[in-house]
Amino acid sequence: MSYQVSKQSYVDEIAEIKAAGLWKTERVIVSEQKNDITLEDGANVVNMCANNYLGLANNPDVKQAASDSLQEWGFGAASVRFICGTQGIHKTLERRVSHFLGMEDTILYAACFDANTGLFETILGPEDAVISDELNHASIIDGVRLCKAKRYRYKNNDMRDLAAKLQQARDEGARRVLITTDGVFSMDGTVAQLDAICDLADEYGAMVHHDDCHATGF
């Protein structure tokens, strides 16, 4: 297929998306991230769609700490973590996050999406099983697709269905079983039944992964 033919096929596809009202455009903000923001066209609006739940993006103490860190440590890691991209400030933050969450250890990622897409392929093989809530975030769904484990899906927050899938994975000979769920489901705010999920995991000898991106700090 020639370049021009390929290009035209994309042009046509974009036109179809626009005609269906599904084309996305950027809303350019020309002010700092806060409750009330200014758009590129000069409009002043109330921002009700950000992930800046705790207001940290424009917190004076956070901004000052970022400025101080830039002066002390420089800009960027200059390499991947295992070559020469790990600095003392990274390890300090990981220790503090571990203490805050009550966990043994922490590893920092540049993006939450990458944390989920990189997890399942690393810890699960073809002999294993992963059981995912049907309303999990897209990053979990993509991460599960990348791994070679057998995949099961249970109805949203339905412990009876989860138990059935755990039994099925056990009956089908899974070596290791991992249950994965959002802590708070981002589309409707439903809170996962983590206590019941962990009880079922103990009963069936499974591990639990949960993405607490939308709940940490509340």
mmCIF file of C-alpha atoms in Angstrom:
data_model
loop_
_atom_site.group_PDB
_atom_site.id
_atom_site.type_symbol
_atom_site.label_atom_id
_atom_site.label_comp_id
_atom_site.label_asym_id
_atom_site.label_seq_id
_atom_site.Cartn_x
_atom_site.Cartn_y
_atom_site.Cartn_z
ATOM 1 C CA MET A 1 0.000 0.000 0.000
ATOM 2 C CA SER A 2 1.446 3.380 -1.014
ATOM 3 C CA TYR A 3 1.947 6.242 1.412
ATOM 4 C CA GLN A 4 -0.801 8.328 -0.217
ATOM 5 C CA VAL A 5 -3.315 5.481 0.006
ATOM 6 C CA SER A 6 -2.417 4.854 3.657
ATOM 7 C CA LYS A 7 -2.631 8.560 4.435
ATOM 8 C CA GLN A 8 -6.052 8.860 2.813
ATOM 9 C CA SER A 9 -7.361 5.896 4.809
ATOM 10 C CA TYR A 10 -6.400 7.696 8.030
ATOM 11 C CA VAL A 11 -7.918 10.965 6.795
ATOM 12 C CA ASP A 12 -11.170 9.132 6.057
ATOM 13 C CA GLU A 13 -11.143 7.414 9.445
ATOM 14 C CA ILE A 14 -10.601 10.715 11.255
ATOM 15 C CA ALA A 15 -13.467 12.251 9.281
ATOM 16 C CA GLU A 16 -15.741 9.410 10.406
ATOM 17 C CA ILE A 17 -14.731 9.939 14.031
ATOM 18 C CA LYS A 18 -15.465 13.652 13.764
ATOM 19 C CA ALA A 19 -18.808 13.014 12.072
ATOM 20 C CA ALA A 20 -19.763 10.702 14.939
ATOM 21 C CA GLY A 21 -18.963 13.427 17.458
ATOM 22 C CA LEU A 22 -16.137 11.399 19.002
ATOM 23 C CA TRP A 23 -13.173 13.595 18.036
ATOM 24 C CA LYS A 24 -11.224 14.846 21.052
ATOM 25 C CA THR A 25 -9.515 18.226 21.224
ATOM 26 C CA GLU A 26 -7.244 19.678 23.880
ATOM 27 C CA ARG A 27 -8.481 22.342 26.267
ATOM 28 C CA VAL A 28 -5.410 24.535 26.666
ATOM 29 C CA ILE A 29 -5.060 26.083 30.132
ATOM 30 C CA VAL A 30 -2.992 29.269 30.399
ATOM 31 C CA SER A 31 -3.071 29.531 34.199
ATOM 32 C CA GLU A 32 -1.827 27.355 37.025
ATOM 33 C CA GLN A 33 -3.738 24.199 37.942
ATOM 34 C CA LYS A 34 -6.316 25.121 40.574
ATOM 35 C CA ASN A 35 -10.074 25.227 41.149
ATOM 36 C CA ASP A 36 -10.632 28.208 38.865
ATOM 37 C CA ILE A 37 -8.597 28.237 35.665
ATOM 38 C CA THR A 38 -8.183 30.363 32.549
ATOM 39 C CA LEU A 39 -8.461 28.817 29.096
ATOM 40 C CA GLU A 40 -6.623 29.801 25.932
ATOM 41 C CA ASP A 41 -9.609 31.802 24.692
ATOM 42 C CA GLY A 42 -9.621 33.872 27.884
ATOM 43 C CA ALA A 43 -12.595 32.132 29.483
ATOM 44 C CA ASN A 44 -12.447 31.719 33.259
ATOM 45 C CA VAL A 45 -14.024 28.435 34.338
ATOM 46 C CA VAL A 46 -14.319 26.169 37.367
ATOM 47 C CA ASN A 47 -12.213 23.040 36.896
ATOM 48 C CA MET A 48 -14.223 19.969 37.907
ATOM 49 C CA CYS A 49 -12.411 17.334 35.824
ATOM 50 C CA ALA A 50 -8.837 17.292 37.150
ATOM 51 C CA ASN A 51 -7.090 14.588 39.167
ATOM 52 C CA ASN A 52 -5.707 17.329 41.409
ATOM 53 C CA TYR A 53 -8.023 16.188 44.213
ATOM 54 C CA LEU A 54 -5.877 17.439 47.094
ATOM 55 C CA GLY A 55 -4.786 20.681 45.432
ATOM 56 C CA LEU A 56 -1.122 19.657 45.475
ATOM 57 C CA ALA A 57 -0.440 20.860 41.907
ATOM 58 C CA ASN A 58 -0.403 24.489 43.072
ATOM 59 C CA ASN A 59 0.375 24.039 46.770
ATOM 60 C CA PRO A 60 3.034 26.627 47.786
ATOM 61 C CA ASP A 61 5.002 24.143 49.901
ATOM 62 C CA VAL A 62 5.041 21.563 47.096
ATOM 63 C CA LYS A 63 6.159 24.144 44.535
ATOM 64 C CA GLN A 64 8.939 25.371 46.818
ATOM 65 C CA ALA A 65 10.104 21.813 47.509
ATOM 66 C CA ALA A 66 10.202 21.118 43.763
ATOM 67 C CA SER A 67 12.255 24.264 43.184
ATOM 68 C CA ASP A 68 14.674 23.378 45.985
ATOM 69 C CA SER A 69 15.044 19.833 44.652
ATOM 70 C CA LEU A 70 15.815 21.122 41.160
ATOM 71 C CA GLN A 71 18.635 23.262 42.509
ATOM 72 C CA GLU A 72 20.087 20.458 44.652
ATOM 73 C CA TRP A 73 19.653 17.418 42.403
ATOM 74 C CA GLY A 74 19.405 18.844 38.888
ATOM 75 C CA PHE A 75 16.789 18.182 36.214
ATOM 76 C CA GLY A 76 15.923 14.605 35.317
ATOM 77 C CA ALA A 77 17.455 11.248 36.181
ATOM 78 C CA ALA A 78 19.775 11.212 33.126
ATOM 79 C CA SER A 79 19.433 7.439 32.766
ATOM 80 C CA VAL A 80 17.273 4.431 33.584
ATOM 81 C CA ARG A 81 17.117 3.353 37.220
ATOM 82 C CA PHE A 82 19.463 0.356 37.072
ATOM 83 C CA ILE A 83 22.292 2.159 35.225
ATOM 84 C CA CYS A 84 22.771 5.536 36.925
ATOM 85 C CA GLY A 85 19.289 7.015 37.193
ATOM 86 C CA THR A 86 18.691 6.282 40.883
ATOM 87 C CA GLN A 87 19.567 9.173 43.178
ATOM 88 C CA GLY A 88 19.366 9.418 46.932
ATOM 89 C CA ILE A 89 16.201 11.499 46.755
ATOM 90 C CA HIS A 90 14.438 8.648 44.935
ATOM 91 C CA LYS A 91 15.286 6.164 47.685
ATOM 92 C CA THR A 92 14.250 8.659 50.355
ATOM 93 C CA LEU A 93 10.862 9.109 48.710
ATOM 94 C CA GLU A 94 10.413 5.346 48.317
ATOM 95 C CA ARG A 95 11.116 4.831 52.021
ATOM 96 C CA ARG A 96 8.636 7.547 52.972
ATOM 97 C CA VAL A 97 5.936 6.141 50.708
ATOM 98 C CA SER A 98 6.518 2.675 52.193
ATOM 99 C CA HIS A 99 6.132 4.088 55.697
ATOM 100 C CA PHE A 100 2.979 6.025 54.738
ATOM 101 C CA LEU A 101 1.363 2.935 53.215
ATOM 102 C CA GLY A 102 2.666 0.494 55.820
ATOM 103 C CA MET A 103 4.424 -1.583 53.166
ATOM 104 C CA GLU A 104 7.788 -3.332 53.013
ATOM 105 C CA ASP A 105 9.075 -1.470 49.975
ATOM 106 C CA THR A 106 8.147 0.872 47.131
ATOM 107 C CA ILE A 107 9.283 1.395 43.558
ATOM 108 C CA LEU A 108 8.607 4.697 41.818
ATOM 109 C CA TYR A 109 7.130 4.905 38.332
ATOM 110 C CA ALA A 110 6.862 8.001 36.169
ATOM 111 C CA ALA A 111 3.206 7.241 35.431
ATOM 112 C CA CYS A 112 0.477 5.195 37.104
ATOM 113 C CA PHE A 113 -0.480 3.640 33.760
ATOM 114 C CA ASP A 114 3.057 2.288 33.351
ATOM 115 C CA ALA A 115 3.010 0.793 36.841
ATOM 116 C CA ASN A 116 0.026 -1.381 35.955
ATOM 117 C CA THR A 117 1.097 -2.294 32.430
ATOM 118 C CA GLY A 118 4.492 -3.379 33.754
ATOM 119 C CA LEU A 119 3.316 -5.480 36.691
ATOM 120 C CA PHE A 120 1.437 -8.539 35.470
ATOM 121 C CA GLU A 121 3.895 -9.644 32.789
ATOM 122 C CA THR A 122 6.673 -9.454 35.382
ATOM 123 C CA ILE A 123 5.129 -11.613 38.110
ATOM 124 C CA LEU A 124 2.847 -14.005 36.194
ATOM 125 C CA GLY A 125 3.641 -16.739 33.691
ATOM 126 C CA PRO A 126 1.613 -19.087 31.478
ATOM 127 C CA GLU A 127 1.062 -21.488 34.390
ATOM 128 C CA ASP A 128 -0.620 -18.751 36.438
ATOM 129 C CA ALA A 129 -4.051 -17.094 36.513
ATOM 130 C CA VAL A 130 -5.181 -13.492 36.905
ATOM 131 C CA ILE A 131 -8.752 -12.669 37.949
ATOM 132 C CA SER A 132 -9.796 -9.109 37.123
ATOM 133 C CA ASP A 133 -12.842 -7.035 38.069
ATOM 134 C CA GLU A 134 -14.847 -6.213 34.940
ATOM 135 C CA LEU A 135 -14.740 -2.457 35.654
ATOM 136 C CA ASN A 136 -11.014 -2.185 36.292
ATOM 137 C CA HIS A 137 -9.098 0.779 34.892
ATOM 138 C CA ALA A 138 -7.789 0.587 31.327
ATOM 139 C CA SER A 139 -4.198 0.365 32.594
ATOM 140 C CA ILE A 140 -5.017 -2.854 34.471
ATOM 141 C CA ILE A 141 -6.851 -4.256 31.456
ATOM 142 C CA ASP A 142 -3.878 -3.524 29.181
ATOM 143 C CA GLY A 143 -1.423 -4.929 31.727
ATOM 144 C CA VAL A 144 -3.413 -8.150 32.022
ATOM 145 C CA ARG A 145 -3.509 -8.481 28.232
ATOM 146 C CA LEU A 146 0.285 -8.234 28.068
ATOM 147 C CA CYS A 147 0.900 -11.131 30.448
ATOM 148 C CA LYS A 148 0.782 -14.816 29.523
ATOM 149 C CA ALA A 149 -1.339 -15.899 32.500
ATOM 150 C CA LYS A 150 -4.797 -17.351 31.957
ATOM 151 C CA ARG A 151 -7.327 -14.559 32.324
ATOM 152 C CA TYR A 152 -10.635 -14.571 34.193
ATOM 153 C CA ARG A 153 -13.048 -11.691 34.739
ATOM 154 C CA TYR A 154 -15.576 -11.345 37.543
ATOM 155 C CA LYS A 155 -18.617 -9.082 37.830
ATOM 156 C CA ASN A 156 -17.979 -5.717 39.441
ATOM 157 C CA ASN A 157 -17.590 -6.078 43.204
ATOM 158 C CA ASP A 158 -19.453 -9.404 43.085
ATOM 159 C CA MET A 159 -17.846 -11.651 45.689
ATOM 160 C CA ARG A 160 -19.904 -14.692 44.738
ATOM 161 C CA ASP A 161 -18.706 -14.459 41.147
ATOM 162 C CA LEU A 162 -15.134 -13.866 42.318
ATOM 163 C CA ALA A 163 -15.312 -17.012 44.461
ATOM 164 C CA ALA A 164 -16.557 -18.971 41.451
ATOM 165 C CA LYS A 165 -13.660 -17.724 39.321
ATOM 166 C CA LEU A 166 -11.174 -18.575 42.078
ATOM 167 C CA GLN A 167 -12.559 -22.090 42.252
ATOM 168 C CA GLN A 168 -12.387 -22.379 38.459
ATOM 169 C CA ALA A 169 -8.757 -21.253 38.404
ATOM 170 C CA ARG A 170 -7.920 -23.773 41.115
ATOM 171 C CA ASP A 171 -9.776 -26.573 39.294
ATOM 172 C CA GLU A 172 -7.915 -25.751 36.082
ATOM 173 C CA GLY A 173 -4.561 -26.137 37.824
ATOM 174 C CA ALA A 174 -3.267 -22.579 38.127
ATOM 175 C CA ARG A 175 0.123 -22.426 39.839
ATOM 176 C CA ARG A 176 -0.322 -18.907 41.198
ATOM 177 C CA VAL A 177 -3.527 -16.869 41.232
ATOM 178 C CA LEU A 178 -3.696 -13.074 41.388
ATOM 179 C CA ILE A 179 -6.879 -11.076 42.007
ATOM 180 C CA THR A 180 -6.698 -7.519 40.667
ATOM 181 C CA THR A 181 -9.092 -4.659 41.382
ATOM 182 C CA ASP A 182 -9.341 -0.897 41.581
ATOM 183 C CA GLY A 183 -9.528 0.354 45.161
ATOM 184 C CA VAL A 184 -12.059 2.948 44.032
ATOM 185 C CA PHE A 185 -13.536 2.553 40.559
ATOM 186 C CA SER A 186 -12.829 5.754 38.681
ATOM 187 C CA MET A 187 -15.996 5.950 36.604
ATOM 188 C CA ASP A 188 -18.610 5.727 39.372
ATOM 189 C CA GLY A 189 -16.727 6.026 42.669
ATOM 190 C CA THR A 190 -17.683 2.547 43.893
ATOM 191 C CA VAL A 191 -15.373 1.307 46.649
ATOM 192 C CA ALA A 192 -13.996 -2.209 46.255
ATOM 193 C CA GLN A 193 -14.791 -4.717 49.013
ATOM 194 C CA LEU A 194 -11.133 -5.213 49.852
ATOM 195 C CA ASP A 195 -11.827 -6.970 53.143
ATOM 196 C CA ALA A 196 -13.995 -9.582 51.419
ATOM 197 C CA ILE A 197 -11.560 -9.869 48.500
ATOM 198 C CA CYS A 198 -8.658 -10.513 50.866
ATOM 199 C CA ASP A 199 -10.703 -13.064 52.820
ATOM 200 C CA LEU A 200 -11.404 -14.950 49.589
ATOM 201 C CA ALA A 201 -7.750 -14.695 48.615
ATOM 202 C CA ASP A 202 -6.770 -16.293 51.920
ATOM 203 C CA GLU A 203 -9.364 -19.016 51.449
ATOM 204 C CA TYR A 204 -8.154 -19.921 47.959
ATOM 205 C CA GLY A 205 -4.444 -19.172 48.424
ATOM 206 C CA ALA A 206 -4.439 -16.249 45.989
ATOM 207 C CA MET A 207 -2.553 -12.958 45.882
ATOM 208 C CA VAL A 208 -4.255 -9.551 45.717
ATOM 209 C CA HIS A 209 -3.248 -6.520 43.661
ATOM 210 C CA HIS A 210 -5.246 -3.331 43.970
ATOM 211 C CA ASP A 211 -4.806 0.034 42.304
ATOM 212 C CA ASP A 212 -5.465 2.683 44.935
ATOM 213 C CA CYS A 213 -4.760 5.615 42.631
ATOM 214 C CA HIS A 214 -8.172 7.179 43.213
ATOM 215 C CA ALA A 215 -8.266 6.655 46.967
ATOM 216 C CA THR A 216 -4.787 7.253 48.412
ATOM 217 C CA GLY A 217 -4.769 10.371 50.563
ATOM 218 C CA PHE A 218 -8.490 10.422 51.311
#
